[in-house]
Amino acid sequence: MDVDARDQAVTLAATALLLQRYPAAQFDEYSRVLTAGFLCSPGWPGRGQVGVGHHVPFPDAINGYSFADVAAEEHVFVAAYADLLRADGWTVREVVTTRPKLLVSQLAVLPGRTS
């Protein structure tokens, strides 16, 4: 997927805003979630949109997460991310999938703007 400068700028702006209150998800070399947090990724190329989701380590006996715990945490945090983004003037659309996700955009990305 080609990511243009506008897509990158919007993704970085959303990431910077969310980092003011929330940790970003951390992944290992196999793309497994190590620590829970948000992930921002460019949306459809050229549209200045960002996909935002919450990622949690896969449930297992060692980390103590259940599938119900993961689902509940994802819903709570994605809703919190939506509130923060809306309060900062972002357009937020909830995407219907098997997991809660957001598709967010700004009317304009101003140089140097991070929130």
Short mmCIF file of N, CA, C and O in Angstrom, two decimals:
data_model
loop_
_atom_site.label_atom_id
_atom_site.label_comp_id
_atom_site.label_asym_id
_atom_site.label_seq_id
_atom_site.Cartn_x
_atom_site.Cartn_y
_atom_site.Cartn_z
N MET A 1 0.85 -1.17 0.00
CA MET A 1 0.00 0.00 0.00
C MET A 1 0.90 1.23 0.00
O MET A 1 1.80 1.36 0.82
N ASP A 2 0.66 2.11 -0.96
CA ASP A 2 1.42 3.35 -1.02
C ASP A 2 0.86 4.34 -0.01
O ASP A 2 -0.35 4.57 0.04
N VAL A 3 1.75 4.90 0.77
CA VAL A 3 1.36 5.89 1.76
C VAL A 3 1.99 7.21 1.35
O VAL A 3 3.21 7.33 1.26
N ASP A 4 1.14 8.21 1.08
CA ASP A 4 1.68 9.50 0.67
C ASP A 4 1.97 10.37 1.90
O ASP A 4 1.71 9.98 3.04
N ALA A 5 2.52 11.56 1.65
CA ALA A 5 2.92 12.45 2.73
C ALA A 5 1.74 12.85 3.61
O ALA A 5 1.88 12.94 4.84
N ARG A 6 0.59 13.08 3.00
CA ARG A 6 -0.60 13.46 3.79
C ARG A 6 -1.02 12.31 4.70
O ARG A 6 -1.33 12.53 5.87
N ASP A 7 -1.04 11.10 4.16
CA ASP A 7 -1.40 9.93 4.98
C ASP A 7 -0.44 9.79 6.16
O ASP A 7 -0.86 9.54 7.29
N GLN A 8 0.85 9.96 5.90
CA GLN A 8 1.84 9.87 6.97
C GLN A 8 1.65 10.96 8.01
O GLN A 8 1.72 10.71 9.21
N ALA A 9 1.39 12.18 7.55
CA ALA A 9 1.22 13.31 8.47
C ALA A 9 0.00 13.10 9.37
O ALA A 9 0.06 13.35 10.58
N VAL A 10 -1.08 12.62 8.80
CA VAL A 10 -2.30 12.40 9.59
C VAL A 10 -2.08 11.25 10.57
O VAL A 10 -2.50 11.33 11.73
N THR A 11 -1.42 10.20 10.13
CA THR A 11 -1.13 9.07 11.02
C THR A 11 -0.24 9.50 12.18
O THR A 11 -0.50 9.15 13.34
N LEU A 12 0.77 10.29 11.88
CA LEU A 12 1.66 10.78 12.94
C LEU A 12 0.93 11.72 13.90
O LEU A 12 1.17 11.69 15.11
N ALA A 13 0.03 12.55 13.38
CA ALA A 13 -0.73 13.47 14.24
C ALA A 13 -1.65 12.71 15.18
O ALA A 13 -1.74 13.03 16.37
N ALA A 14 -2.33 11.69 14.67
CA ALA A 14 -3.20 10.88 15.53
C ALA A 14 -2.38 10.14 16.58
O ALA A 14 -2.76 10.08 17.75
N THR A 15 -1.25 9.60 16.16
CA THR A 15 -0.37 8.88 17.10
C THR A 15 0.12 9.82 18.20
O THR A 15 0.08 9.48 19.38
N ALA A 16 0.56 11.02 17.82
CA ALA A 16 1.05 11.98 18.81
C ALA A 16 -0.03 12.36 19.81
O ALA A 16 0.24 12.47 21.01
N LEU A 17 -1.24 12.56 19.33
CA LEU A 17 -2.34 12.91 20.23
C LEU A 17 -2.63 11.77 21.21
O LEU A 17 -2.72 11.99 22.42
N LEU A 18 -2.76 10.55 20.70
CA LEU A 18 -3.06 9.42 21.57
C LEU A 18 -1.94 9.15 22.57
O LEU A 18 -2.20 8.76 23.71
N LEU A 19 -0.69 9.36 22.16
CA LEU A 19 0.45 9.14 23.07
C LEU A 19 0.44 10.09 24.26
O LEU A 19 1.09 9.81 25.27
N GLN A 20 -0.29 11.19 24.17
CA GLN A 20 -0.37 12.11 25.30
C GLN A 20 -1.09 11.47 26.49
O GLN A 20 -0.88 11.88 27.64
N ARG A 21 -1.93 10.47 26.23
CA ARG A 21 -2.70 9.83 27.31
C ARG A 21 -2.59 8.32 27.38
O ARG A 21 -2.89 7.73 28.42
N TYR A 22 -2.20 7.68 26.27
CA TYR A 22 -2.24 6.22 26.21
C TYR A 22 -0.95 5.65 25.64
O TYR A 22 -0.32 6.29 24.79
N PRO A 23 -0.59 4.43 26.06
CA PRO A 23 0.61 3.81 25.47
C PRO A 23 0.28 3.18 24.11
O PRO A 23 -0.86 2.77 23.86
N ALA A 24 1.28 3.13 23.26
CA ALA A 24 1.14 2.42 21.99
C ALA A 24 1.40 0.94 22.24
O ALA A 24 2.18 0.58 23.13
N ALA A 25 0.74 0.10 21.47
CA ALA A 25 0.97 -1.34 21.57
C ALA A 25 2.41 -1.64 21.15
O ALA A 25 2.96 -0.99 20.27
N GLN A 26 3.01 -2.60 21.80
CA GLN A 26 4.36 -3.04 21.46
C GLN A 26 4.27 -4.46 20.89
O GLN A 26 3.54 -5.30 21.43
N PHE A 27 5.02 -4.73 19.83
CA PHE A 27 4.97 -6.01 19.14
C PHE A 27 6.36 -6.65 19.11
O PHE A 27 7.36 -5.94 19.13
N ASP A 28 6.40 -7.98 19.00
CA ASP A 28 7.68 -8.66 18.84
C ASP A 28 7.98 -8.83 17.35
O ASP A 28 7.23 -8.35 16.49
N GLU A 29 9.06 -9.52 17.04
CA GLU A 29 9.48 -9.67 15.65
C GLU A 29 8.52 -10.51 14.81
O GLU A 29 8.61 -10.52 13.58
N TYR A 30 7.59 -11.20 15.46
CA TYR A 30 6.59 -12.00 14.76
C TYR A 30 5.23 -11.31 14.72
O TYR A 30 4.23 -11.92 14.39
N SER A 31 5.19 -10.04 15.10
CA SER A 31 3.98 -9.21 15.14
C SER A 31 2.99 -9.65 16.22
O SER A 31 1.81 -9.34 16.15
N ARG A 32 3.48 -10.37 17.22
CA ARG A 32 2.63 -10.70 18.37
C ARG A 32 2.65 -9.53 19.32
O ARG A 32 3.69 -8.89 19.53
N VAL A 33 1.52 -9.24 19.93
CA VAL A 33 1.41 -8.12 20.87
C VAL A 33 2.14 -8.49 22.17
O VAL A 33 1.85 -9.51 22.78
N LEU A 34 3.08 -7.65 22.56
CA LEU A 34 3.79 -7.83 23.83
C LEU A 34 3.12 -7.06 24.95
O LEU A 34 2.96 -7.56 26.06
N THR A 35 2.77 -5.79 24.67
CA THR A 35 2.09 -4.96 25.66
C THR A 35 0.89 -4.29 25.01
O THR A 35 0.94 -3.86 23.86
N ALA A 36 -0.18 -4.22 25.75
CA ALA A 36 -1.43 -3.66 25.23
C ALA A 36 -1.28 -2.17 24.95
O ALA A 36 -0.55 -1.45 25.63
N GLY A 37 -2.02 -1.71 23.94
CA GLY A 37 -2.03 -0.29 23.61
C GLY A 37 -2.67 -0.05 22.26
O GLY A 37 -3.16 -0.97 21.61
N PHE A 38 -2.64 1.20 21.83
CA PHE A 38 -3.26 1.56 20.56
C PHE A 38 -2.31 1.32 19.40
O PHE A 38 -1.08 1.23 19.58
N LEU A 39 -2.86 1.25 18.22
CA LEU A 39 -2.08 1.20 16.99
C LEU A 39 -2.78 2.08 15.97
O LEU A 39 -3.98 1.91 15.72
N CYS A 40 -2.04 3.02 15.40
CA CYS A 40 -2.53 3.85 14.31
C CYS A 40 -1.85 3.40 13.03
O CYS A 40 -0.64 3.22 13.00
N SER A 41 -2.64 3.23 11.99
CA SER A 41 -2.08 2.86 10.69
C SER A 41 -2.83 3.62 9.60
O SER A 41 -4.02 3.91 9.75
N PRO A 42 -2.13 3.95 8.51
CA PRO A 42 -2.79 4.70 7.44
C PRO A 42 -4.01 3.94 6.90
O PRO A 42 -3.99 2.71 6.80
N GLY A 43 -5.05 4.70 6.58
CA GLY A 43 -6.24 4.11 5.97
C GLY A 43 -6.04 3.96 4.48
O GLY A 43 -4.92 3.74 4.00
N TRP A 44 -7.12 4.13 3.72
CA TRP A 44 -7.05 4.01 2.27
C TRP A 44 -6.09 5.05 1.71
O TRP A 44 -6.16 6.21 2.08
N PRO A 45 -5.17 4.66 0.82
CA PRO A 45 -4.15 5.59 0.32
C PRO A 45 -4.74 6.87 -0.28
O PRO A 45 -5.72 6.83 -1.02
N GLY A 46 -4.13 7.98 0.08
CA GLY A 46 -4.50 9.26 -0.49
C GLY A 46 -5.71 9.93 0.11
O GLY A 46 -6.10 11.01 -0.32
N ARG A 47 -6.31 9.35 1.12
CA ARG A 47 -7.52 9.94 1.71
C ARG A 47 -7.29 10.63 3.04
O ARG A 47 -8.21 11.18 3.62
N GLY A 48 -6.08 10.56 3.56
CA GLY A 48 -5.79 11.23 4.83
C GLY A 48 -6.54 10.64 6.00
O GLY A 48 -6.92 11.35 6.92
N GLN A 49 -6.76 9.34 5.96
CA GLN A 49 -7.48 8.66 7.04
C GLN A 49 -6.52 7.77 7.82
O GLN A 49 -5.51 7.31 7.30
N VAL A 50 -6.89 7.52 9.07
CA VAL A 50 -6.08 6.69 9.95
C VAL A 50 -6.97 5.64 10.58
O VAL A 50 -8.06 5.95 11.08
N GLY A 51 -6.51 4.41 10.56
CA GLY A 51 -7.18 3.34 11.29
C GLY A 51 -6.63 3.30 12.70
O GLY A 51 -5.41 3.37 12.90
N VAL A 52 -7.51 3.23 13.69
CA VAL A 52 -7.08 3.20 15.08
C VAL A 52 -7.74 2.00 15.76
O VAL A 52 -8.95 1.80 15.64
N GLY A 53 -6.93 1.23 16.44
CA GLY A 53 -7.45 0.08 17.18
C GLY A 53 -6.67 -0.10 18.46
O GLY A 53 -5.66 0.57 18.71
N HIS A 54 -7.15 -0.99 19.29
CA HIS A 54 -6.49 -1.34 20.54
C HIS A 54 -6.08 -2.80 20.44
O HIS A 54 -6.88 -3.65 20.05
N HIS A 55 -4.84 -3.09 20.79
CA HIS A 55 -4.32 -4.44 20.68
C HIS A 55 -3.87 -4.93 22.05
O HIS A 55 -3.26 -4.19 22.81
N VAL A 56 -4.20 -6.19 22.32
CA VAL A 56 -3.94 -6.82 23.61
C VAL A 56 -3.24 -8.16 23.34
O VAL A 56 -3.54 -8.81 22.33
N PRO A 57 -2.33 -8.57 24.22
CA PRO A 57 -1.71 -9.88 24.02
C PRO A 57 -2.76 -10.99 23.90
O PRO A 57 -3.81 -10.94 24.54
N PHE A 58 -2.44 -11.98 23.07
CA PHE A 58 -3.35 -13.11 22.88
C PHE A 58 -3.57 -13.81 24.21
O PHE A 58 -2.63 -14.03 24.97
N PRO A 59 -4.82 -14.15 24.53
CA PRO A 59 -5.11 -14.79 25.81
C PRO A 59 -4.37 -16.13 25.96
O PRO A 59 -4.32 -16.93 25.03
N ASP A 60 -3.78 -16.33 27.12
CA ASP A 60 -3.18 -17.63 27.44
C ASP A 60 -3.10 -17.77 28.95
O ASP A 60 -3.39 -16.85 29.71
N ALA A 61 -2.68 -18.94 29.41
CA ALA A 61 -2.63 -19.22 30.84
C ALA A 61 -1.56 -18.39 31.55
O ALA A 61 -1.68 -18.09 32.73
N ILE A 62 -0.53 -17.99 30.82
CA ILE A 62 0.57 -17.25 31.44
C ILE A 62 0.19 -15.80 31.73
O ILE A 62 0.43 -15.28 32.81
N ASN A 63 -0.43 -15.11 30.73
CA ASN A 63 -0.74 -13.70 30.95
C ASN A 63 -2.07 -13.47 31.65
O ASN A 63 -2.38 -12.36 32.04
N GLY A 64 -2.88 -14.50 31.79
CA GLY A 64 -4.12 -14.39 32.54
C GLY A 64 -5.28 -13.75 31.80
O GLY A 64 -6.36 -13.60 32.35
N TYR A 65 -5.07 -13.35 30.54
CA TYR A 65 -6.16 -12.78 29.75
C TYR A 65 -7.10 -13.87 29.27
O TYR A 65 -6.67 -14.96 28.91
N SER A 66 -8.38 -13.57 29.27
CA SER A 66 -9.37 -14.44 28.61
C SER A 66 -9.86 -13.71 27.37
O SER A 66 -9.63 -12.50 27.20
N PHE A 67 -10.56 -14.42 26.49
CA PHE A 67 -11.09 -13.76 25.30
C PHE A 67 -12.10 -12.68 25.69
O PHE A 67 -12.17 -11.62 25.07
N ALA A 68 -12.86 -12.92 26.74
CA ALA A 68 -13.82 -11.92 27.22
C ALA A 68 -13.09 -10.68 27.74
O ALA A 68 -13.53 -9.55 27.51
N ASP A 69 -11.96 -10.89 28.45
CA ASP A 69 -11.16 -9.76 28.94
C ASP A 69 -10.65 -8.91 27.78
O ASP A 69 -10.69 -7.68 27.82
N VAL A 70 -10.14 -9.59 26.75
CA VAL A 70 -9.61 -8.89 25.57
C VAL A 70 -10.70 -8.06 24.91
O VAL A 70 -10.52 -6.88 24.61
N ALA A 71 -11.86 -8.68 24.68
CA ALA A 71 -12.96 -7.97 24.02
C ALA A 71 -13.40 -6.76 24.84
O ALA A 71 -13.60 -5.67 24.29
N ALA A 72 -13.54 -6.92 26.14
CA ALA A 72 -13.96 -5.82 27.00
C ALA A 72 -12.94 -4.68 26.97
O ALA A 72 -13.30 -3.51 26.83
N GLU A 73 -11.65 -5.03 27.07
CA GLU A 73 -10.61 -3.99 27.07
C GLU A 73 -10.58 -3.26 25.74
O GLU A 73 -10.45 -2.03 25.70
N GLU A 74 -10.71 -3.98 24.63
CA GLU A 74 -10.71 -3.34 23.32
C GLU A 74 -11.85 -2.34 23.20
O GLU A 74 -11.65 -1.22 22.74
N HIS A 75 -13.05 -2.72 23.61
CA HIS A 75 -14.20 -1.82 23.51
C HIS A 75 -14.02 -0.58 24.37
O HIS A 75 -14.30 0.54 23.92
N VAL A 76 -13.54 -0.75 25.59
CA VAL A 76 -13.34 0.39 26.49
C VAL A 76 -12.31 1.36 25.94
O VAL A 76 -12.55 2.58 25.89
N PHE A 77 -11.19 0.85 25.50
CA PHE A 77 -10.12 1.74 25.03
C PHE A 77 -10.44 2.38 23.68
O PHE A 77 -10.15 3.55 23.47
N VAL A 78 -11.05 1.64 22.77
CA VAL A 78 -11.40 2.25 21.48
C VAL A 78 -12.41 3.38 21.70
O VAL A 78 -12.32 4.43 21.07
N ALA A 79 -13.34 3.20 22.61
CA ALA A 79 -14.29 4.28 22.93
C ALA A 79 -13.56 5.49 23.52
O ALA A 79 -13.86 6.64 23.19
N ALA A 80 -12.57 5.24 24.38
CA ALA A 80 -11.79 6.33 24.96
C ALA A 80 -10.97 7.05 23.89
O ALA A 80 -10.87 8.29 23.90
N TYR A 81 -10.39 6.30 22.97
CA TYR A 81 -9.64 6.91 21.87
C TYR A 81 -10.56 7.79 21.03
O TYR A 81 -10.19 8.90 20.64
N ALA A 82 -11.77 7.29 20.76
CA ALA A 82 -12.73 8.07 19.97
C ALA A 82 -13.07 9.38 20.66
O ALA A 82 -13.12 10.43 20.02
N ASP A 83 -13.30 9.33 21.97
CA ASP A 83 -13.63 10.54 22.73
C ASP A 83 -12.50 11.57 22.65
O ASP A 83 -12.74 12.76 22.43
N LEU A 84 -11.26 11.11 22.83
CA LEU A 84 -10.11 12.02 22.79
C LEU A 84 -9.95 12.63 21.40
O LEU A 84 -9.75 13.84 21.27
N LEU A 85 -10.06 11.82 20.37
CA LEU A 85 -9.92 12.33 19.00
C LEU A 85 -11.03 13.32 18.66
O LEU A 85 -10.77 14.37 18.08
N ARG A 86 -12.27 13.00 19.02
CA ARG A 86 -13.39 13.93 18.76
C ARG A 86 -13.18 15.25 19.49
O ARG A 86 -13.44 16.32 18.93
N ALA A 87 -12.74 15.17 20.74
CA ALA A 87 -12.52 16.40 21.52
C ALA A 87 -11.45 17.28 20.88
O ALA A 87 -11.46 18.50 21.07
N ASP A 88 -10.55 16.67 20.12
CA ASP A 88 -9.50 17.44 19.45
C ASP A 88 -9.90 17.86 18.04
O ASP A 88 -9.09 18.39 17.30
N GLY A 89 -11.14 17.60 17.66
CA GLY A 89 -11.63 18.06 16.36
C GLY A 89 -11.53 17.06 15.22
O GLY A 89 -11.76 17.41 14.07
N TRP A 90 -11.19 15.84 15.50
CA TRP A 90 -11.10 14.81 14.47
C TRP A 90 -12.49 14.30 14.11
O TRP A 90 -13.39 14.28 14.94
N THR A 91 -12.65 13.88 12.88
CA THR A 91 -13.85 13.17 12.45
C THR A 91 -13.61 11.70 12.74
O THR A 91 -12.59 11.14 12.32
N VAL A 92 -14.51 11.10 13.49
CA VAL A 92 -14.33 9.71 13.92
C VAL A 92 -15.50 8.87 13.43
O VAL A 92 -16.66 9.22 13.65
N ARG A 93 -15.16 7.77 12.77
CA ARG A 93 -16.18 6.83 12.32
C ARG A 93 -15.86 5.47 12.92
O ARG A 93 -14.73 4.99 12.80
N GLU A 94 -16.84 4.88 13.57
CA GLU A 94 -16.65 3.54 14.11
C GLU A 94 -16.87 2.53 12.99
O GLU A 94 -17.84 2.61 12.26
N VAL A 95 -15.92 1.62 12.85
CA VAL A 95 -15.96 0.64 11.78
C VAL A 95 -16.49 -0.68 12.35
O VAL A 95 -16.01 -1.13 13.40
N VAL A 96 -17.45 -1.25 11.67
CA VAL A 96 -18.05 -2.50 12.13
C VAL A 96 -17.22 -3.67 11.60
O VAL A 96 -17.14 -3.91 10.40
N THR A 97 -16.54 -4.34 12.51
CA THR A 97 -15.78 -5.54 12.22
C THR A 97 -15.98 -6.49 13.38
O THR A 97 -16.81 -6.24 14.25
N THR A 98 -15.19 -7.53 13.44
CA THR A 98 -15.28 -8.45 14.58
C THR A 98 -14.67 -7.85 15.83
O THR A 98 -14.90 -8.32 16.93
N ARG A 99 -13.86 -6.79 15.64
CA ARG A 99 -13.24 -6.08 16.76
C ARG A 99 -13.48 -4.59 16.58
O ARG A 99 -13.61 -4.12 15.46
N PRO A 100 -13.55 -3.84 17.68
CA PRO A 100 -13.80 -2.41 17.55
C PRO A 100 -12.62 -1.69 16.90
O PRO A 100 -11.47 -1.91 17.26
N LYS A 101 -12.92 -0.86 15.93
CA LYS A 101 -11.91 -0.07 15.21
C LYS A 101 -12.49 1.30 14.92
O LYS A 101 -13.70 1.49 14.88
N LEU A 102 -11.60 2.24 14.64
CA LEU A 102 -11.99 3.59 14.25
C LEU A 102 -11.33 3.93 12.93
O LEU A 102 -10.21 3.48 12.66
N LEU A 103 -12.00 4.73 12.13
CA LEU A 103 -11.42 5.35 10.96
C LEU A 103 -11.55 6.84 11.19
O LEU A 103 -12.66 7.36 11.30
N VAL A 104 -10.41 7.53 11.33
CA VAL A 104 -10.43 8.93 11.72
C VAL A 104 -9.74 9.79 10.68
O VAL A 104 -8.87 9.33 9.93
N SER A 105 -10.13 11.07 10.64
CA SER A 105 -9.51 12.01 9.71
C SER A 105 -9.66 13.41 10.28
O SER A 105 -10.47 13.68 11.15
N GLN A 106 -8.83 14.31 9.73
CA GLN A 106 -8.90 15.73 10.07
C GLN A 106 -9.31 16.47 8.80
O GLN A 106 -9.03 16.03 7.70
N LEU A 107 -9.95 17.63 8.99
CA LEU A 107 -10.28 18.44 7.83
C LEU A 107 -9.01 18.93 7.15
O LEU A 107 -8.92 18.99 5.94
N ALA A 108 -8.01 19.30 7.94
CA ALA A 108 -6.74 19.76 7.40
C ALA A 108 -5.65 19.42 8.40
O ALA A 108 -5.87 19.49 9.60
N VAL A 109 -4.50 19.07 7.89
CA VAL A 109 -3.34 18.84 8.76
C VAL A 109 -2.47 20.07 8.66
O VAL A 109 -2.00 20.44 7.60
N LEU A 110 -2.32 20.74 9.78
CA LEU A 110 -1.54 21.97 9.81
C LEU A 110 -0.09 21.65 10.14
O LEU A 110 0.17 20.78 10.98
N PRO A 111 0.86 22.30 9.50
CA PRO A 111 2.27 22.04 9.80
C PRO A 111 2.56 22.22 11.27
O PRO A 111 2.15 23.19 11.90
N GLY A 112 3.22 21.23 11.85
CA GLY A 112 3.59 21.30 13.26
C GLY A 112 2.49 20.94 14.24
O GLY A 112 2.72 20.89 15.43
N ARG A 113 1.29 20.66 13.74
CA ARG A 113 0.19 20.34 14.64
C ARG A 113 0.31 18.90 15.10
O ARG A 113 0.45 17.99 14.30
N THR A 114 0.22 18.68 16.42
CA THR A 114 0.24 17.33 16.96
C THR A 114 -1.00 17.06 17.78
O THR A 114 -1.21 15.97 18.24
N SER A 115 -1.81 18.06 18.00
CA SER A 115 -3.05 17.83 18.74
C SER A 115 -4.06 18.91 18.40
O SER A 115 -3.77 19.88 17.80
#
